[in-house]
């Protein structure tokens, strides 16, 4: 969630709660992948407060859903500014190095 603080009342969090319940009922292992935002550009355009807000949201999701049967991979901060392909903010389109960093983190978490 971008530019708002998430909590248990957020509609997207309630959606995730339902997804987690469904996966438990069906015996599926769920992997949540928090994609990185361009924190450097975010800080330059808006300020460090927004970077901190986005990080707190990622931490909230990690803490809420790091339970048996759910793997949360928080990739915030692992992609450098130079590895964001699109320059119109916000974006999650990465150059090869950024995609590789995310894939490596996901693979390690799944193993």
mmCIF file with all atom_site columns, C-alpha atoms in Angstrom:
data_model
loop_
_atom_site.group_PDB
_atom_site.id
_atom_site.type_symbol
_atom_site.label_atom_id
_atom_site.label_alt_id
_atom_site.label_comp_id
_atom_site.label_asym_id
_atom_site.label_entity_id
_atom_site.label_seq_id
_atom_site.pdbx_PDB_ins_code
_atom_site.Cartn_x
_atom_site.Cartn_y
_atom_site.Cartn_z
_atom_site.occupancy
_atom_site.B_iso_or_equiv
_atom_site.pdbx_formal_charge
_atom_site.auth_seq_id
_atom_site.auth_comp_id
_atom_site.auth_asym_id
_atom_site.auth_atom_id
_atom_site.pdbx_PDB_model_num
ATOM 1   C CA . UNK A 1 1   ? 0.000  0.000   0.000   1.00 0.00 ? 1   UNK A CA 1
ATOM 2   C CA . UNK A 1 2   ? 1.455  3.313   -1.013  1.00 0.00 ? 2   UNK A CA 1
ATOM 3   C CA . UNK A 1 3   ? 1.343  6.592   0.947   1.00 0.00 ? 3   UNK A CA 1
ATOM 4   C CA . UNK A 1 4   ? -1.061 5.401   3.633   1.00 0.00 ? 4   UNK A CA 1
ATOM 5   C CA . UNK A 1 5   ? -0.455 3.565   6.864   1.00 0.00 ? 5   UNK A CA 1
ATOM 6   C CA . UNK A 1 6   ? -1.871 0.061   6.789   1.00 0.00 ? 6   UNK A CA 1
ATOM 7   C CA . UNK A 1 7   ? -3.495 -1.605  9.764   1.00 0.00 ? 7   UNK A CA 1
ATOM 8   C CA . UNK A 1 8   ? -5.992 -4.372  10.373  1.00 0.00 ? 8   UNK A CA 1
ATOM 9   C CA . UNK A 1 9   ? -8.872 -2.197  9.121   1.00 0.00 ? 9   UNK A CA 1
ATOM 10  C CA . UNK A 1 10  ? -7.326 -1.602  5.694   1.00 0.00 ? 10  UNK A CA 1
ATOM 11  C CA . UNK A 1 11  ? -9.426 -3.284  2.954   1.00 0.00 ? 11  UNK A CA 1
ATOM 12  C CA . UNK A 1 12  ? -6.342 -4.839  1.304   1.00 0.00 ? 12  UNK A CA 1
ATOM 13  C CA . UNK A 1 13  ? -5.228 -6.303  4.638   1.00 0.00 ? 13  UNK A CA 1
ATOM 14  C CA . UNK A 1 14  ? -8.694 -7.804  5.085   1.00 0.00 ? 14  UNK A CA 1
ATOM 15  C CA . UNK A 1 15  ? -8.318 -9.256  1.561   1.00 0.00 ? 15  UNK A CA 1
ATOM 16  C CA . UNK A 1 16  ? -4.993 -10.793 2.575   1.00 0.00 ? 16  UNK A CA 1
ATOM 17  C CA . UNK A 1 17  ? -6.604 -12.187 5.734   1.00 0.00 ? 17  UNK A CA 1
ATOM 18  C CA . UNK A 1 18  ? -9.171 -13.974 3.564   1.00 0.00 ? 18  UNK A CA 1
ATOM 19  C CA . UNK A 1 19  ? -6.453 -15.296 1.229   1.00 0.00 ? 19  UNK A CA 1
ATOM 20  C CA . UNK A 1 20  ? -4.462 -16.629 4.194   1.00 0.00 ? 20  UNK A CA 1
ATOM 21  C CA . UNK A 1 21  ? -7.578 -18.379 5.578   1.00 0.00 ? 21  UNK A CA 1
ATOM 22  C CA . UNK A 1 22  ? -8.370 -19.925 2.191   1.00 0.00 ? 22  UNK A CA 1
ATOM 23  C CA . UNK A 1 23  ? -4.806 -21.203 1.800   1.00 0.00 ? 23  UNK A CA 1
ATOM 24  C CA . UNK A 1 24  ? -4.927 -22.747 5.275   1.00 0.00 ? 24  UNK A CA 1
ATOM 25  C CA . UNK A 1 25  ? -8.243 -24.439 4.505   1.00 0.00 ? 25  UNK A CA 1
ATOM 26  C CA . UNK A 1 26  ? -6.831 -25.924 1.312   1.00 0.00 ? 26  UNK A CA 1
ATOM 27  C CA . UNK A 1 27  ? -3.447 -26.816 2.791   1.00 0.00 ? 27  UNK A CA 1
ATOM 28  C CA . UNK A 1 28  ? -1.533 -24.493 0.467   1.00 0.00 ? 28  UNK A CA 1
ATOM 29  C CA . UNK A 1 29  ? 1.732  -22.834 1.452   1.00 0.00 ? 29  UNK A CA 1
ATOM 30  C CA . UNK A 1 30  ? 1.391  -19.123 0.670   1.00 0.00 ? 30  UNK A CA 1
ATOM 31  C CA . UNK A 1 31  ? 4.304  -16.869 -0.301  1.00 0.00 ? 31  UNK A CA 1
ATOM 32  C CA . UNK A 1 32  ? 3.761  -13.112 -0.030  1.00 0.00 ? 32  UNK A CA 1
ATOM 33  C CA . UNK A 1 33  ? 6.310  -11.111 -1.995  1.00 0.00 ? 33  UNK A CA 1
ATOM 34  C CA . UNK A 1 34  ? 6.620  -7.454  -0.994  1.00 0.00 ? 34  UNK A CA 1
ATOM 35  C CA . UNK A 1 35  ? 8.052  -5.758  -4.063  1.00 0.00 ? 35  UNK A CA 1
ATOM 36  C CA . UNK A 1 36  ? 10.623 -3.027  -3.557  1.00 0.00 ? 36  UNK A CA 1
ATOM 37  C CA . UNK A 1 37  ? 9.870  0.602   -4.261  1.00 0.00 ? 37  UNK A CA 1
ATOM 38  C CA . UNK A 1 38  ? 12.517 3.034   -5.409  1.00 0.00 ? 38  UNK A CA 1
ATOM 39  C CA . UNK A 1 39  ? 13.371 4.375   -1.972  1.00 0.00 ? 39  UNK A CA 1
ATOM 40  C CA . UNK A 1 40  ? 16.079 6.722   -3.235  1.00 0.00 ? 40  UNK A CA 1
ATOM 41  C CA . UNK A 1 41  ? 13.734 8.434   -5.676  1.00 0.00 ? 41  UNK A CA 1
ATOM 42  C CA . UNK A 1 42  ? 10.962 8.393   -3.079  1.00 0.00 ? 42  UNK A CA 1
ATOM 43  C CA . UNK A 1 43  ? 13.196 10.222  -0.605  1.00 0.00 ? 43  UNK A CA 1
ATOM 44  C CA . UNK A 1 44  ? 14.290 12.759  -3.217  1.00 0.00 ? 44  UNK A CA 1
ATOM 45  C CA . UNK A 1 45  ? 10.763 13.521  -4.445  1.00 0.00 ? 45  UNK A CA 1
ATOM 46  C CA . UNK A 1 46  ? 8.802  13.366  -1.194  1.00 0.00 ? 46  UNK A CA 1
ATOM 47  C CA . UNK A 1 47  ? 11.196 12.940  1.706   1.00 0.00 ? 47  UNK A CA 1
ATOM 48  C CA . UNK A 1 48  ? 12.396 10.339  4.174   1.00 0.00 ? 48  UNK A CA 1
ATOM 49  C CA . UNK A 1 49  ? 9.037  10.252  5.960   1.00 0.00 ? 49  UNK A CA 1
ATOM 50  C CA . UNK A 1 50  ? 7.453  8.435   3.022   1.00 0.00 ? 50  UNK A CA 1
ATOM 51  C CA . UNK A 1 51  ? 10.309 5.923   2.910   1.00 0.00 ? 51  UNK A CA 1
ATOM 52  C CA . UNK A 1 52  ? 9.773  5.234   6.604   1.00 0.00 ? 52  UNK A CA 1
ATOM 53  C CA . UNK A 1 53  ? 6.003  4.873   6.108   1.00 0.00 ? 53  UNK A CA 1
ATOM 54  C CA . UNK A 1 54  ? 6.490  2.332   3.311   1.00 0.00 ? 54  UNK A CA 1
ATOM 55  C CA . UNK A 1 55  ? 8.999  0.392   5.422   1.00 0.00 ? 55  UNK A CA 1
ATOM 56  C CA . UNK A 1 56  ? 6.616  0.345   8.409   1.00 0.00 ? 56  UNK A CA 1
ATOM 57  C CA . UNK A 1 57  ? 3.880  -1.011  6.149   1.00 0.00 ? 57  UNK A CA 1
ATOM 58  C CA . UNK A 1 58  ? 6.201  -3.786  4.983   1.00 0.00 ? 58  UNK A CA 1
ATOM 59  C CA . UNK A 1 59  ? 7.092  -4.612  8.576   1.00 0.00 ? 59  UNK A CA 1
ATOM 60  C CA . UNK A 1 60  ? 3.391  -4.667  9.493   1.00 0.00 ? 60  UNK A CA 1
ATOM 61  C CA . UNK A 1 61  ? 2.680  -7.196  6.727   1.00 0.00 ? 61  UNK A CA 1
ATOM 62  C CA . UNK A 1 62  ? 5.699  -9.287  7.730   1.00 0.00 ? 62  UNK A CA 1
ATOM 63  C CA . UNK A 1 63  ? 4.655  -9.439  11.384  1.00 0.00 ? 63  UNK A CA 1
ATOM 64  C CA . UNK A 1 64  ? 0.989  -10.060 10.671  1.00 0.00 ? 64  UNK A CA 1
ATOM 65  C CA . UNK A 1 65  ? 1.500  -12.880 8.184   1.00 0.00 ? 65  UNK A CA 1
ATOM 66  C CA . UNK A 1 66  ? 4.724  -14.581 9.291   1.00 0.00 ? 66  UNK A CA 1
ATOM 67  C CA . UNK A 1 67  ? 2.809  -17.554 10.640  1.00 0.00 ? 67  UNK A CA 1
ATOM 68  C CA . UNK A 1 68  ? 3.018  -21.267 9.852   1.00 0.00 ? 68  UNK A CA 1
ATOM 69  C CA . UNK A 1 69  ? 2.050  -21.879 6.240   1.00 0.00 ? 69  UNK A CA 1
ATOM 70  C CA . UNK A 1 70  ? 2.856  -18.336 5.111   1.00 0.00 ? 70  UNK A CA 1
ATOM 71  C CA . UNK A 1 71  ? 6.237  -17.118 3.924   1.00 0.00 ? 71  UNK A CA 1
ATOM 72  C CA . UNK A 1 72  ? 6.647  -13.347 3.727   1.00 0.00 ? 72  UNK A CA 1
ATOM 73  C CA . UNK A 1 73  ? 9.532  -12.039 1.636   1.00 0.00 ? 73  UNK A CA 1
ATOM 74  C CA . UNK A 1 74  ? 10.055 -8.337  2.285   1.00 0.00 ? 74  UNK A CA 1
ATOM 75  C CA . UNK A 1 75  ? 12.164 -7.066  -0.606  1.00 0.00 ? 75  UNK A CA 1
ATOM 76  C CA . UNK A 1 76  ? 11.979 -3.396  0.372   1.00 0.00 ? 76  UNK A CA 1
ATOM 77  C CA . UNK A 1 77  ? 15.350 -1.750  -0.099  1.00 0.00 ? 77  UNK A CA 1
ATOM 78  C CA . UNK A 1 78  ? 17.076 -4.497  -2.116  1.00 0.00 ? 78  UNK A CA 1
ATOM 79  C CA . UNK A 1 79  ? 16.902 -2.822  -5.543  1.00 0.00 ? 79  UNK A CA 1
ATOM 80  C CA . UNK A 1 80  ? 19.108 0.187   -6.218  1.00 0.00 ? 80  UNK A CA 1
ATOM 81  C CA . UNK A 1 81  ? 17.785 3.329   -7.896  1.00 0.00 ? 81  UNK A CA 1
ATOM 82  C CA . UNK A 1 82  ? 19.802 2.552   -11.044 1.00 0.00 ? 82  UNK A CA 1
ATOM 83  C CA . UNK A 1 83  ? 17.996 -0.796  -11.385 1.00 0.00 ? 83  UNK A CA 1
ATOM 84  C CA . UNK A 1 84  ? 14.533 0.727   -11.769 1.00 0.00 ? 84  UNK A CA 1
ATOM 85  C CA . UNK A 1 85  ? 13.723 0.723   -15.468 1.00 0.00 ? 85  UNK A CA 1
ATOM 86  C CA . UNK A 1 86  ? 10.882 3.216   -15.502 1.00 0.00 ? 86  UNK A CA 1
ATOM 87  C CA . UNK A 1 87  ? 11.553 6.681   -14.181 1.00 0.00 ? 87  UNK A CA 1
ATOM 88  C CA . UNK A 1 88  ? 7.939  7.798   -13.763 1.00 0.00 ? 88  UNK A CA 1
ATOM 89  C CA . UNK A 1 89  ? 7.223  7.314   -10.103 1.00 0.00 ? 89  UNK A CA 1
ATOM 90  C CA . UNK A 1 90  ? 5.868  5.057   -8.619  1.00 0.00 ? 90  UNK A CA 1
ATOM 91  C CA . UNK A 1 91  ? 6.933  1.926   -10.441 1.00 0.00 ? 91  UNK A CA 1
ATOM 92  C CA . UNK A 1 92  ? 7.995  -1.640  -9.833  1.00 0.00 ? 92  UNK A CA 1
ATOM 93  C CA . UNK A 1 93  ? 9.613  -2.239  -13.219 1.00 0.00 ? 93  UNK A CA 1
ATOM 94  C CA . UNK A 1 94  ? 13.176 -3.390  -12.756 1.00 0.00 ? 94  UNK A CA 1
ATOM 95  C CA . UNK A 1 95  ? 16.271 -3.921  -14.860 1.00 0.00 ? 95  UNK A CA 1
ATOM 96  C CA . UNK A 1 96  ? 17.829 -7.394  -14.858 1.00 0.00 ? 96  UNK A CA 1
ATOM 97  C CA . UNK A 1 97  ? 19.891 -6.807  -11.695 1.00 0.00 ? 97  UNK A CA 1
ATOM 98  C CA . UNK A 1 98  ? 16.776 -5.773  -9.777  1.00 0.00 ? 98  UNK A CA 1
ATOM 99  C CA . UNK A 1 99  ? 14.772 -8.767  -10.997 1.00 0.00 ? 99  UNK A CA 1
ATOM 100 C CA . UNK A 1 100 ? 17.664 -11.052 -10.084 1.00 0.00 ? 100 UNK A CA 1
ATOM 101 C CA . UNK A 1 101 ? 17.886 -9.629  -6.544  1.00 0.00 ? 101 UNK A CA 1
ATOM 102 C CA . UNK A 1 102 ? 14.162 -10.228 -6.011  1.00 0.00 ? 102 UNK A CA 1
ATOM 103 C CA . UNK A 1 103 ? 14.334 -13.748 -7.485  1.00 0.00 ? 103 UNK A CA 1
ATOM 104 C CA . UNK A 1 104 ? 17.306 -14.638 -5.287  1.00 0.00 ? 104 UNK A CA 1
ATOM 105 C CA . UNK A 1 105 ? 15.483 -13.458 -2.152  1.00 0.00 ? 105 UNK A CA 1
ATOM 106 C CA . UNK A 1 106 ? 12.342 -15.376 -3.117  1.00 0.00 ? 106 UNK A CA 1
ATOM 107 C CA . UNK A 1 107 ? 14.262 -18.563 -3.890  1.00 0.00 ? 107 UNK A CA 1
ATOM 108 C CA . UNK A 1 108 ? 16.091 -18.388 -0.553  1.00 0.00 ? 108 UNK A CA 1
ATOM 109 C CA . UNK A 1 109 ? 12.821 -17.897 1.349   1.00 0.00 ? 109 UNK A CA 1
ATOM 110 C CA . UNK A 1 110 ? 11.079 -20.760 -0.437  1.00 0.00 ? 110 UNK A CA 1
ATOM 111 C CA . UNK A 1 111 ? 13.947 -23.168 0.213   1.00 0.00 ? 111 UNK A CA 1
#
